[in-house]
Amino acid sequence: MKKVLLVLVALFLVGGGLQAERKKVGLVLSGGGAKGAAHIGVLKVLEEAGIPIDYIAGTSMGSIVGGLYAIGYDAGMLDTLVRKQQWPFLLSNRVYRYDLPFSEKEKDEKYLVSIPMIGGKGIQVPSGFISGQNIYSLFSELTIGYHDSVSFLNLPIPFSCVAANLVNGKEVILDQGNLAMAMRSSMAIPGVFSPVVMDTMLLVDGGIANNFPTDVGKAMGADIIIGVDVSSELRKMNELNTAIEIVDQLTSFMGMAKYEDNIKLCDIYIKPDIVPYSAASFSAVDIDTLILRGERAARAQWDEFMQLKEKIGLTPTEDGEKVIDNKFIRTDSLVIGRIYIHGVGSREEKWVRKKAGLSDYSYISIQDLHRAIAVLYGTGAFSYVNYALSGTDVYDLTLILKERSMSSLNFGFRFDSEEMAAILLNTTFSHKHLRGFQLSLTGRLSQNPYARVEYSFGNTFLRRASLVYMYKYNDIDIYRKGHKLDNITFSQHTAELNFSDIYIQNCKFVLGLRYEYFDYNSFLYASANDAVKARPEGFFSYHALAHYETFDKRYYPTRGISVKGEYSLYTTNGLHYDHGAPFSALDGSFAAVVPVTNRFSILPSFYGRVLIGRDIPFAYLNYMGGVVGGRYRSQQLPFVGIQHLETFDNTVLVWKAKFRYRIGSNHYAIAMVNYAKDDDRFFDILGGTDLWGGGLSYSYDSLIGPIDVVFSLSNWDKKLGFYFNLGYYF
């Protein structure tokens, strides 16, 4: 009996030893940008076939898919994940406009080119067109639970990825640290994404050193290598037409030394058909096709998978897949313990906490955490805003910030059928990033040029005081019902002291003192009866402004509202106007976007201006006309159908609606109607003059700004008008 037991024990131990000696399978995923979506299709088939994955090595997009798979995202989850992403946003430096501070909203989509400056002196060329902030935030969200410095070899599936050290050009194998940072490093395409600083290394896309790292998989301990290669074949001369194609070709050249040898290390080599797709093929249709092609390529090698299972000791029906339970995948909210902020001083740390709305020992959703990160990054004060969570049930949150220079050189350009060409130049110098003084010099070259100097001090994005001087030369034609009456030229000098508060998100409050001097040079009248009464004179005024705005875009918004009100009290000596009572002006506006369908929206708005007092001077009269408000005079109200600048009575109220239909991704057909009431007295406005107007426009949201072609007509001047614009408004 004892002999029988000994034999059974021996057989059990031998069987257990054989099971323990099962050959290990390594999965290697190449780089390829968007083409890496094919990896997901291959993973679907591997799961269906029951192939065990014991090690994963990847480069660039292969590191992203591989890293997430290693911590529990199965092929189905990855499929859903890659399809739902807003790739144009992720692969950009954009911040949703809702998350921008008001000072940045006012500059948003105004300058065509903005170049940072080092210390306010030299021009700084960015190390990459894309900082990688948005994609890194996504990686951080997806890898919660793996933000601490961990060994990737201890992940549920041991994992390594490849980057390249830009300092010496050598390959760097990343197998420990912060998982999100490792993935971000591996896909930092040189010249496109900013490199990642890690210790003494400057890391970029691993594709330039080892784009298909089967040797890394072997070194990890894999006996069998399944390699999925989505790299492109070398292109011919006539196929190198875009920057992406050229970068893709350079990456292929640089990694060529190891590429052929690494293919030979594969036991199963899978090469999906990725023609004609490129590293930038992130559209929904492209992603869908690439996933299907990966699945098709893997399914064509089904017999090889079955043979592999037999080779490693599994039956065809035996499932060798590991089941990974990653609770963090289901996490949509967090309990925060302590918050640590690195990269700023103690005074700035308090500002960061206030601006982000974060506090110790609080409850926060993942969405709110990412909004806080976006708000900080949107200030423009930081090169990056990263975060790490440590702990299990209660997480300590660490924000890692890197301040950047707020000094910049900015350039804007516009061409239209009214002023012809206009150029806007701006240079901004900042003493410190988050607080201290800021000096801004702005000049516009156009038919009505100006120069503006602003010196401000205080907190950059909360409360500030500013001193402003502006000189403007005006050459204005005044019309009456479409007939030219006057041409007026004059110089305008303006000095202001303003106090602003933008502490509340999407709100701006301003109180200020202003002095304006108007030096009239000449008046050319069509007739003596139309002569404008004006003399050189100066005015002291007090003004207050409140503005709330949540549009997602400055041009062609799809959601949001804007509510604005401003009051100004005008005097000649600070107390009186011409030894009498001061006069005042009240401006207000409301605008909204009402989406009806995905393509059709209605944009209602209401605005107006009321002058209170007698003998209003020429400089502050109500003006209306044109498509763009404030073009010639700051108080100018737009009105579709009135083609030129015209004067109106003391009370003007306008209702307007746009009916906008989007064609394709960024073409628009727009029908516009507006109706105005005009009268000298506010309380008699219902009996005032009726003005009707409308127009049709075609618009294109281009890379260099909006392109608009507008035809309009009104009952006021009864002439068909035409307007063309190219570029941002300023």
XYZ file of C-alpha atoms in Angstrom:
730
model
C 0.000 0.000 0.000
C 2.844 2.374 0.878
C 4.444 1.687 -2.499
C 1.216 2.591 -4.280
C 0.996 5.887 -2.371
C 4.605 6.698 -3.175
C 3.963 6.071 -6.864
C 0.863 8.330 -6.819
C 2.759 11.095 -5.036
C 5.601 10.811 -7.537
C 3.201 10.993 -10.470
C 1.508 14.022 -8.919
C 4.808 15.809 -8.436
C 5.935 14.991 -11.964
C 2.618 16.196 -13.363
C 2.828 19.375 -11.302
C 6.377 19.910 -12.496
C 5.359 19.446 -16.109
C 2.530 21.951 -15.648
C 4.947 24.429 -14.073
C 7.303 24.034 -16.993
C 4.686 25.093 -19.586
C 6.370 27.192 -22.212
C 5.787 30.893 -21.734
C 4.158 32.961 -24.473
C 5.220 36.521 -25.134
C 3.099 38.979 -27.121
C 4.996 41.731 -28.943
C 3.128 44.724 -30.375
C 4.861 47.120 -32.760
C 4.505 50.866 -33.034
C 2.429 52.457 -35.780
C 0.218 55.234 -34.416
C -3.417 54.799 -35.374
C -2.513 51.614 -37.231
C -2.051 50.068 -33.783
C -5.843 49.736 -33.563
C -5.255 46.498 -35.502
C -3.621 45.097 -32.344
C -7.047 45.067 -30.709
C -8.482 42.918 -33.490
C -5.636 40.436 -33.027
C -6.243 40.330 -29.254
C -9.888 39.432 -29.866
C -8.869 36.344 -31.802
C -6.158 35.348 -29.306
C -8.745 35.475 -26.525
C -11.184 33.434 -28.595
C -8.482 30.871 -29.322
C -7.588 30.639 -25.616
C -3.911 31.525 -26.110
C -2.258 32.367 -22.767
C -0.226 35.581 -22.678
C 2.595 35.468 -20.141
C 4.605 38.534 -21.194
C 3.901 41.662 -23.231
C 6.407 44.000 -24.879
C 5.454 46.969 -27.016
C 6.570 50.169 -28.643
C 4.596 53.401 -29.139
C 0.956 52.489 -29.851
C 1.903 48.899 -29.054
C 2.977 50.036 -25.592
C -0.399 51.689 -25.002
C -2.460 48.673 -26.067
C -0.037 46.285 -24.353
C 0.205 48.262 -21.121
C -3.563 48.471 -20.711
C -3.996 44.796 -21.584
C -1.384 43.922 -18.950
C -3.475 45.499 -16.161
C -6.816 43.986 -17.099
C -8.361 45.750 -20.088
C -9.529 42.910 -22.328
C -9.960 43.194 -26.101
C -13.635 44.171 -25.816
C -12.851 46.989 -23.375
C -10.031 48.252 -25.577
C -12.336 48.163 -28.611
C -14.886 50.354 -26.821
C -12.184 52.606 -25.442
C -10.478 53.360 -28.750
C -13.784 54.036 -30.524
C -15.214 56.507 -28.013
C -12.176 58.780 -27.760
C -12.139 62.275 -29.252
C -8.817 61.729 -30.994
C -8.466 65.218 -32.542
C -8.739 66.640 -29.008
C -6.452 64.062 -27.368
C -3.746 64.588 -29.984
C -3.701 68.360 -29.570
C -2.882 71.065 -27.027
C -6.485 72.179 -26.893
C -8.346 72.852 -23.683
C -12.121 72.925 -23.785
C -13.086 76.580 -23.788
C -15.301 76.103 -20.748
C -12.159 75.308 -18.740
C -10.172 78.374 -19.868
C -9.785 81.367 -17.542
C -11.535 84.456 -18.866
C -8.271 86.162 -19.766
C -7.450 83.231 -22.060
C -10.965 83.206 -23.559
C -10.391 86.762 -24.754
C -7.221 85.675 -26.568
C -8.702 82.384 -27.765
C -8.818 82.111 -31.548
C -7.561 85.666 -31.979
C -3.914 85.191 -32.865
C -2.839 83.017 -35.766
C 0.617 82.330 -34.287
C 1.750 82.455 -30.654
C 5.405 81.795 -29.804
C 6.614 81.508 -26.187
C 9.683 83.470 -25.135
C 12.390 82.467 -22.660
C 12.469 84.875 -19.753
C 10.665 87.439 -21.879
C 13.721 87.751 -24.137
C 14.521 85.075 -26.674
C 12.065 83.139 -28.803
C 11.618 79.559 -27.623
C 10.868 76.991 -30.322
C 8.651 74.254 -28.800
C 10.260 70.819 -28.504
C 7.084 69.348 -29.977
C 3.941 70.700 -31.574
C 1.874 68.752 -29.038
C 2.637 68.878 -25.323
C 0.912 65.544 -24.700
C -1.128 66.904 -21.771
C -4.464 65.550 -23.011
C -3.251 62.076 -23.916
C -1.323 61.799 -20.638
C -4.430 62.722 -18.652
C -6.246 59.872 -20.390
C -3.410 57.441 -19.579
C -3.488 58.556 -15.935
C -7.219 57.896 -15.728
C -6.898 54.446 -17.309
C -3.993 53.379 -15.092
C -5.343 54.372 -11.660
C -3.851 51.923 -9.195
C -0.521 51.878 -11.025
C 0.660 55.467 -10.474
C 3.191 54.544 -7.801
C 6.673 53.527 -8.829
C 6.096 49.829 -9.467
C 7.864 47.069 -11.326
C 5.994 46.379 -14.548
C 7.239 42.811 -14.280
C 4.891 42.440 -11.305
C 1.804 43.563 -13.220
C -0.930 40.940 -13.726
C 0.837 40.276 -17.041
C 4.539 41.257 -16.930
C 5.094 44.191 -19.282
C 7.923 46.218 -20.815
C 7.922 49.021 -23.357
C 10.582 50.733 -25.405
C 11.548 54.397 -25.663
C 14.651 56.102 -27.043
C 16.985 58.493 -25.224
C 17.304 61.592 -27.390
C 20.546 62.514 -25.620
C 22.513 59.544 -26.951
C 20.082 57.830 -29.335
C 20.111 54.598 -27.342
C 17.198 52.281 -26.725
C 15.632 52.474 -23.239
C 13.596 49.557 -21.891
C 10.988 50.822 -19.436
C 9.958 48.110 -16.977
C 9.344 50.098 -13.794
C 8.039 53.454 -12.590
C 4.760 55.194 -13.395
C 2.904 53.159 -16.027
C 1.170 56.173 -17.624
C 4.489 58.016 -17.928
C 6.158 54.993 -19.504
C 3.400 54.716 -22.124
C 3.587 58.460 -22.804
C 7.382 58.244 -23.227
C 7.172 55.355 -25.665
C 4.842 57.236 -28.051
C 6.531 60.691 -28.023
C 7.139 61.045 -31.771
C 10.109 63.461 -32.169
C 9.036 66.892 -33.383
C 5.360 66.052 -32.892
C 5.087 65.350 -29.152
C 7.262 66.976 -26.519
C 9.926 64.597 -25.155
C 9.549 63.233 -21.621
C 12.241 64.091 -19.084
C 13.037 61.066 -16.916
C 16.040 61.237 -14.612
C 18.924 62.297 -16.889
C 17.205 61.075 -20.050
C 15.096 62.843 -22.666
C 12.757 60.136 -23.920
C 11.017 59.949 -27.284
C 9.166 57.370 -29.354
C 10.850 53.968 -29.123
C 10.185 53.366 -32.801
C 13.403 55.146 -33.732
C 15.396 52.542 -31.792
C 13.312 49.341 -31.732
C 9.850 49.475 -33.265
C 9.195 45.716 -33.086
C 10.809 44.619 -29.791
C 10.644 40.835 -29.994
C 14.148 40.730 -28.484
C 12.738 42.500 -25.418
C 9.997 39.873 -25.160
C 12.606 37.117 -25.349
C 14.729 38.772 -22.670
C 11.700 38.911 -20.364
C 11.578 35.103 -20.428
C 9.212 34.253 -23.284
C 9.804 30.872 -24.953
C 7.270 31.529 -27.718
C 6.852 34.921 -29.426
C 3.651 36.061 -31.124
C 4.504 39.264 -32.942
C 1.975 41.732 -34.363
C 3.577 44.147 -36.806
C 1.646 47.223 -37.977
C 4.652 49.197 -39.196
C 4.461 50.542 -42.737
C 6.541 49.437 -45.671
C 9.027 52.040 -46.868
C 7.225 54.521 -49.075
C 8.250 55.521 -52.562
C 9.093 59.129 -53.425
C 5.629 59.953 -54.779
C 4.087 58.657 -51.538
C 5.957 61.060 -49.244
C 3.602 64.019 -49.427
C 2.633 64.839 -45.835
C 4.504 65.509 -42.602
C 3.024 62.358 -41.042
C 4.194 60.217 -43.970
C 7.702 61.690 -43.738
C 7.924 61.154 -39.956
C 6.613 57.594 -40.415
C 9.316 56.953 -43.023
C 12.085 58.378 -40.824
C 10.948 56.227 -37.898
C 11.037 53.152 -40.119
C 14.567 53.985 -41.307
C 15.924 54.549 -37.805
C 14.549 51.293 -36.461
C 15.560 49.255 -39.497
C 18.775 47.894 -37.938
C 16.890 45.606 -35.547
C 13.688 45.177 -37.491
C 14.615 42.259 -39.768
C 16.368 40.339 -36.982
C 13.386 40.814 -34.674
C 10.989 39.382 -37.253
C 13.075 36.209 -37.277
C 12.519 35.812 -33.520
C 8.758 35.393 -34.026
C 7.214 31.948 -33.760
C 3.953 33.385 -35.109
C 4.249 36.582 -37.154
C 1.036 38.514 -37.800
C 1.114 41.329 -40.351
C -2.333 42.973 -40.770
C -3.062 44.801 -44.015
C -2.785 48.448 -42.990
C -2.581 50.015 -46.487
C -3.421 52.863 -47.140
C -3.698 53.962 -43.518
C -1.145 56.121 -41.712
C -0.160 56.850 -38.128
C -2.746 59.666 -38.143
C -5.757 57.639 -39.355
C -7.849 58.190 -36.228
C -11.272 58.764 -37.813
C -14.096 56.504 -36.622
C -14.277 54.728 -39.989
C -10.491 54.189 -40.084
C -10.372 52.802 -36.537
C -13.236 50.409 -37.294
C -11.526 49.153 -40.446
C -8.130 48.702 -38.763
C -9.626 46.664 -35.908
C -11.413 44.441 -38.421
C -8.225 43.979 -40.459
C -6.305 42.958 -37.358
C -8.995 40.424 -36.529
C -8.999 39.119 -40.105
C -5.207 38.708 -40.176
C -5.208 36.794 -36.869
C -8.132 34.588 -37.834
C -6.283 33.570 -40.997
C -3.650 32.001 -38.707
C -6.105 30.088 -36.525
C -4.487 26.708 -37.293
C -1.139 28.054 -36.109
C -2.739 29.089 -32.813
C -4.129 25.590 -32.307
C -0.722 24.085 -33.031
C 0.809 26.521 -30.569
C -1.575 25.401 -27.826
C -0.560 21.806 -28.422
C 3.110 22.833 -28.396
C 2.817 24.479 -24.987
C 0.790 21.629 -23.525
C -2.824 22.808 -23.858
C -5.641 20.975 -25.606
C -7.519 22.775 -28.429
C -10.519 23.275 -26.117
C -8.534 24.330 -23.060
C -8.573 28.051 -22.271
C -5.214 29.370 -21.212
C -6.244 33.013 -20.715
C -5.691 34.627 -17.369
C -8.649 36.313 -15.689
C -7.536 39.707 -14.354
C -9.774 41.542 -11.923
C -8.884 45.230 -12.043
C -11.306 47.050 -9.755
C -9.953 50.404 -10.883
C -11.513 49.965 -14.333
C -14.905 50.368 -12.672
C -13.842 53.390 -10.591
C -15.677 56.607 -11.443
C -15.161 58.468 -8.164
C -12.447 58.744 -5.532
C -12.038 59.489 -1.848
C -9.098 61.888 -1.560
C -6.890 62.012 1.522
C -3.981 64.436 1.425
C -3.133 66.600 -1.579
C 0.501 67.356 -2.395
C 1.542 69.937 -4.987
C 5.020 69.842 -6.518
C 6.603 72.431 -8.790
C 5.365 75.717 -7.264
C 6.075 77.780 -4.153
C 3.908 77.894 -1.043
C 2.059 81.077 -2.087
C 1.360 79.691 -5.542
C 0.247 76.389 -3.984
C -2.670 78.170 -2.308
C -3.642 79.682 -5.656
C -3.442 76.270 -7.367
C -5.783 74.753 -4.781
C -8.298 77.571 -5.193
C -8.154 77.581 -8.971
C -8.566 73.809 -9.203
C -11.193 73.642 -6.449
C -9.347 70.816 -4.675
C -9.214 70.200 -0.929
C -7.836 67.563 1.403
C -10.116 64.793 2.619
C -12.812 65.198 0.021
C -14.859 63.149 -2.415
C -14.305 63.785 -6.123
C -15.395 62.199 -9.387
C -12.858 61.261 -12.073
C -14.582 63.776 -14.363
C -14.179 66.607 -11.836
C -10.555 65.671 -11.229
C -9.804 65.913 -14.942
C -11.671 69.204 -15.158
C -9.465 70.565 -12.362
C -6.374 69.415 -14.278
C -7.716 71.037 -17.479
C -8.456 74.315 -15.663
C -4.865 74.515 -14.385
C -3.367 73.600 -17.753
C -5.735 76.006 -19.507
C -4.207 78.970 -17.685
C -1.173 78.588 -19.934
C 1.070 78.948 -16.879
C 2.260 75.340 -16.960
C 4.038 73.182 -19.523
C 2.249 70.204 -18.037
C -0.063 69.322 -15.153
C 0.313 65.672 -14.202
C -1.152 63.800 -11.274
C -0.571 60.570 -9.400
C -2.829 58.695 -6.969
C -1.383 56.508 -4.264
C -3.259 54.281 -1.867
C -6.145 51.853 -2.145
C -9.483 53.004 -0.742
C -8.411 56.520 0.264
C -6.017 58.084 -2.252
C -3.361 60.698 -1.693
C -3.300 62.990 -4.721
C -0.032 64.456 -5.969
C -0.094 67.222 -8.579
C 3.143 67.610 -10.534
C 3.374 71.019 -12.220
C 6.013 72.600 -14.393
C 5.757 76.349 -14.756
C 6.426 77.877 -18.131
C 7.123 81.381 -19.308
C 4.009 83.492 -19.796
C 5.948 85.794 -22.134
C 5.029 85.400 -25.779
C 5.106 86.897 -29.248
C 1.722 86.828 -31.016
C 0.640 87.503 -34.587
C -2.795 87.831 -36.168
C -3.970 88.529 -39.714
C -7.331 89.276 -41.299
C -8.524 90.228 -44.761
C -12.046 91.478 -45.425
C -14.043 93.552 -47.890
C -14.381 96.552 -45.522
C -10.898 97.292 -44.194
C -8.991 95.103 -46.645
C -5.935 93.762 -44.746
C -5.343 94.076 -41.014
C -2.379 92.802 -38.983
C -2.278 92.416 -35.198
C 1.057 92.214 -33.365
C 1.471 91.601 -29.651
C 4.366 91.056 -27.291
C 3.714 90.113 -23.680
C 6.393 90.114 -20.964
C 5.739 88.485 -17.589
C 7.848 89.010 -14.481
C 6.587 85.797 -12.889
C 4.309 83.034 -14.064
C 1.429 83.221 -11.566
C 1.803 86.593 -9.881
C 3.722 89.809 -10.354
C 3.630 92.317 -13.195
C 2.886 91.765 -16.861
C 3.584 94.177 -19.714
C 1.690 93.832 -22.980
C 2.414 95.808 -26.172
C -0.137 95.523 -28.980
C -0.313 97.171 -32.376
C -2.829 96.891 -35.188
C -1.943 97.887 -38.742
C -5.074 98.650 -40.748
C -7.207 101.474 -42.082
C -7.845 102.385 -38.435
C -4.569 101.501 -36.684
C -3.902 101.595 -32.970
C -1.150 101.050 -30.410
C -1.907 99.787 -26.909
C 0.279 99.421 -23.809
C -0.998 97.584 -20.725
C 0.810 97.148 -17.438
C -0.909 94.833 -14.976
C 0.009 93.399 -11.609
C -1.449 90.996 -9.075
C -2.514 87.386 -9.504
C -2.410 86.452 -13.171
C -5.703 84.552 -13.176
C -7.677 85.914 -10.220
C -7.638 89.558 -9.136
C -5.509 92.105 -10.960
C -5.086 95.828 -11.407
C -4.004 97.294 -14.725
C -2.902 100.565 -16.269
C -3.661 101.017 -19.972
C -2.759 103.587 -22.578
C -4.071 103.375 -26.123
C -3.656 105.590 -29.168
C -5.979 105.045 -32.092
C -6.258 106.784 -35.444
C -9.777 106.794 -36.868
C -10.798 107.272 -40.498
C -14.550 106.695 -40.526
C -17.284 107.092 -43.131
C -20.718 107.901 -41.708
C -23.820 106.856 -43.699
C -27.515 107.575 -43.511
C -29.825 104.961 -45.028
C -27.042 103.754 -47.290
C -25.927 107.219 -48.444
C -22.560 108.532 -47.370
C -22.843 111.720 -45.307
C -19.476 112.361 -43.721
C -15.881 111.268 -43.577
C -14.301 111.941 -40.213
C -10.687 111.554 -39.188
C -9.533 111.972 -35.610
C -7.034 110.748 -33.056
C -8.161 109.126 -29.837
C -6.067 108.915 -26.657
C -7.305 106.629 -23.880
C -5.901 106.031 -20.390
C -7.471 103.533 -17.974
C -7.080 102.201 -14.457
C -8.952 98.913 -14.085
C -9.541 96.431 -11.299
C -10.623 92.984 -12.477
C -11.785 89.846 -10.732
C -12.072 86.555 -12.616
C -12.129 84.249 -9.595
C -15.458 82.661 -10.586
C -15.126 80.250 -13.505
C -16.355 81.743 -16.817
C -17.077 85.117 -15.164
C -15.331 88.451 -15.384
C -15.962 91.584 -13.292
C -14.248 94.912 -13.967
C -14.377 98.292 -12.235
C -12.404 101.178 -13.682
C -11.610 104.816 -14.342
C -11.038 106.079 -17.869
C -9.890 109.281 -19.533
C -10.455 109.746 -23.287
C -9.378 112.648 -25.442
C -10.682 113.080 -29.003
C -8.664 115.296 -31.339
C -10.734 115.791 -34.483
C -8.696 116.522 -37.579
C -11.187 116.973 -40.415
C -14.822 116.563 -41.384
C -15.855 116.121 -45.001
C -19.603 116.661 -45.381
C -21.871 115.585 -48.215
C -23.951 118.708 -47.483
C -23.952 121.507 -44.947
C -27.210 120.207 -43.441
C -25.488 116.974 -42.413
C -22.571 118.581 -40.595
C -21.573 116.855 -37.357
C -21.124 119.074 -34.342
C -17.893 118.073 -32.622
C -14.913 119.738 -31.056
C -11.719 118.411 -29.532
C -12.481 117.490 -25.930
C -11.693 115.026 -23.146
C -13.881 112.945 -20.837
C -13.433 111.276 -17.460
C -15.631 108.226 -17.000
C -16.352 105.494 -14.471
C -17.307 102.071 -15.731
C -18.362 98.663 -14.469
C -18.625 95.444 -16.463
C -19.879 91.921 -15.754
C -19.611 89.112 -18.286
C -20.552 85.427 -18.044
C -19.737 83.201 -21.031
C -19.706 79.410 -21.560
C -19.449 78.999 -25.363
C -17.398 75.960 -26.360
C -15.965 77.891 -29.334
C -15.540 81.553 -30.105
C -16.614 80.947 -33.696
C -19.367 78.488 -34.605
C -20.168 77.405 -31.004
C -22.311 74.304 -30.498
C -23.342 74.999 -26.908
C -23.202 77.678 -24.241
C -24.511 81.151 -23.448
C -23.145 84.663 -23.035
C -24.604 87.369 -20.789
C -22.914 90.748 -20.622
C -23.711 94.094 -19.036
C -21.744 97.346 -18.850
C -22.473 100.744 -17.361
C -20.426 103.932 -17.953
C -20.837 107.387 -16.397
C -19.232 110.248 -18.376
C -18.011 113.633 -17.120
C -15.641 116.354 -18.252
C -14.055 116.958 -14.829
C -14.878 113.838 -12.822
C -18.123 115.294 -11.478
C -19.990 117.208 -14.180
C -20.449 117.305 -17.926
C -20.219 120.864 -19.267
C -21.163 122.232 -15.819
C -24.305 120.067 -15.829
C -25.318 116.532 -14.960
C -23.167 113.687 -16.274
C -24.538 111.451 -19.003
C -24.289 107.668 -19.018
C -24.506 104.616 -21.256
C -25.939 101.193 -20.492
C -24.979 98.257 -22.735
C -26.317 94.735 -22.507
C -26.344 91.538 -24.524
C -27.527 87.942 -24.367
C -26.666 85.138 -26.789
C -27.159 81.377 -26.726
C -26.870 78.242 -28.828
C -29.897 75.948 -29.090
C -28.870 72.668 -30.772
C -31.824 71.126 -32.579
C -29.986 68.225 -34.189
C -26.356 67.197 -34.465
C -25.998 69.501 -37.493
C -28.708 72.151 -37.099
C -28.641 74.868 -34.427
C -30.535 78.062 -33.673
C -28.546 80.941 -32.195
C -30.851 83.589 -30.666
C -29.434 86.840 -29.311
C -30.617 90.142 -27.901
C -28.526 93.264 -27.429
C -28.820 97.012 -27.194
C -27.512 100.296 -25.883
C -29.272 103.088 -24.007
C -27.873 106.616 -23.595
C -29.131 108.551 -20.573
C -28.759 112.333 -20.596
C -28.851 115.298 -22.956
C -26.539 116.606 -25.641
C -24.631 113.356 -26.058
C -21.290 114.158 -27.736
C -20.432 112.714 -31.130
C -17.866 110.253 -29.736
C -20.479 108.371 -27.682
C -23.473 108.308 -30.009
C -25.144 105.022 -30.844
C -23.790 103.466 -34.019
C -25.054 100.390 -35.804
C -24.249 98.474 -38.973
C -22.105 95.731 -40.435
C -21.651 92.072 -39.578
C -19.015 92.664 -36.862
C -19.718 94.723 -33.753
C -17.160 97.228 -32.478
C -15.269 97.469 -35.762
C -14.998 101.274 -36.012
C -16.355 102.398 -32.640
C -16.313 100.279 -29.490
C -20.063 100.856 -29.027
C -20.948 99.903 -32.614
C -23.803 97.350 -32.718
C -23.915 94.832 -35.586
C -26.992 94.613 -37.820
C -27.246 92.271 -40.783
C -28.573 94.240 -43.750
C -27.172 97.662 -42.791
C -23.965 97.695 -44.770
C -22.118 100.658 -43.267
C -21.696 102.595 -40.040
C -24.785 104.725 -39.272
C -25.831 106.855 -36.294
C -29.050 106.146 -34.405
C -31.082 107.590 -31.546
C -30.339 107.254 -27.850
C -32.077 103.888 -27.469
C -31.399 100.965 -29.781
C -32.599 97.416 -29.055
C -31.920 94.503 -31.416
C -33.233 90.934 -31.605
C -31.336 88.525 -33.832
C -31.453 84.847 -34.766
C -29.123 82.643 -36.791
C -30.265 79.364 -38.281
C -27.093 77.400 -38.860
C -26.638 74.080 -40.636
C -23.300 72.277 -40.604
C -22.235 70.636 -43.868
C -19.527 68.025 -43.444
C -17.187 68.702 -40.532
C -16.551 72.453 -40.782
C -18.673 74.016 -43.533
C -21.762 76.028 -42.575
C -24.828 77.426 -44.309
C -26.397 80.186 -42.208
C -29.625 82.174 -42.518
C -29.812 85.328 -40.363
C -32.665 87.637 -39.412
C -32.628 90.665 -37.119
C -35.116 93.261 -35.973
C -34.388 96.538 -34.173
C -36.296 99.333 -32.470
C -34.819 102.828 -32.425
C -36.025 105.866 -30.474
C -34.666 108.857 -28.623
C -36.385 107.881 -25.344
C -36.199 104.447 -23.747
C -39.778 104.493 -22.462
C -41.076 105.332 -25.957
C -39.131 102.526 -27.632
C -42.214 100.437 -28.523
C -43.403 103.279 -30.741
C -39.978 103.844 -32.257
C -38.637 103.140 -35.720
C -38.765 99.542 -36.985
C -35.719 98.096 -38.723
C -35.730 94.710 -40.452
C -32.817 92.898 -41.991
C -31.513 89.487 -42.912
C -28.930 87.610 -44.884
C -27.494 84.348 -46.082
C -23.921 83.264 -45.550
C -21.540 80.457 -46.313
C -18.824 79.936 -43.714
C -15.824 77.676 -43.440
C -13.976 77.042 -40.189
C -10.413 76.934 -41.546
C -7.035 76.522 -39.840
C -6.302 80.227 -40.318
C -9.659 81.412 -39.031
C -13.242 81.718 -40.247
C -13.980 82.343 -43.915
C -17.336 84.085 -44.411
C -19.259 85.132 -47.506
C -22.397 87.105 -46.598
C -25.237 88.552 -48.697
C -27.668 90.782 -46.804
C -30.578 93.233 -47.210
C -32.646 95.478 -44.933
C -35.583 97.897 -45.054
C -33.229 100.657 -43.928
C -30.957 101.127 -46.930
C -32.732 98.681 -49.315
C -29.499 97.669 -51.040
C -28.138 94.175 -51.455
C -24.922 93.998 -49.487
C -21.886 91.740 -49.793
C -19.256 91.009 -47.168
C -16.212 88.726 -47.267
C -13.874 87.845 -44.391
C -10.805 85.657 -44.011
C -9.190 85.277 -40.592
C -9.878 85.854 -36.909
C -11.627 89.034 -35.762
C -9.681 91.588 -33.720
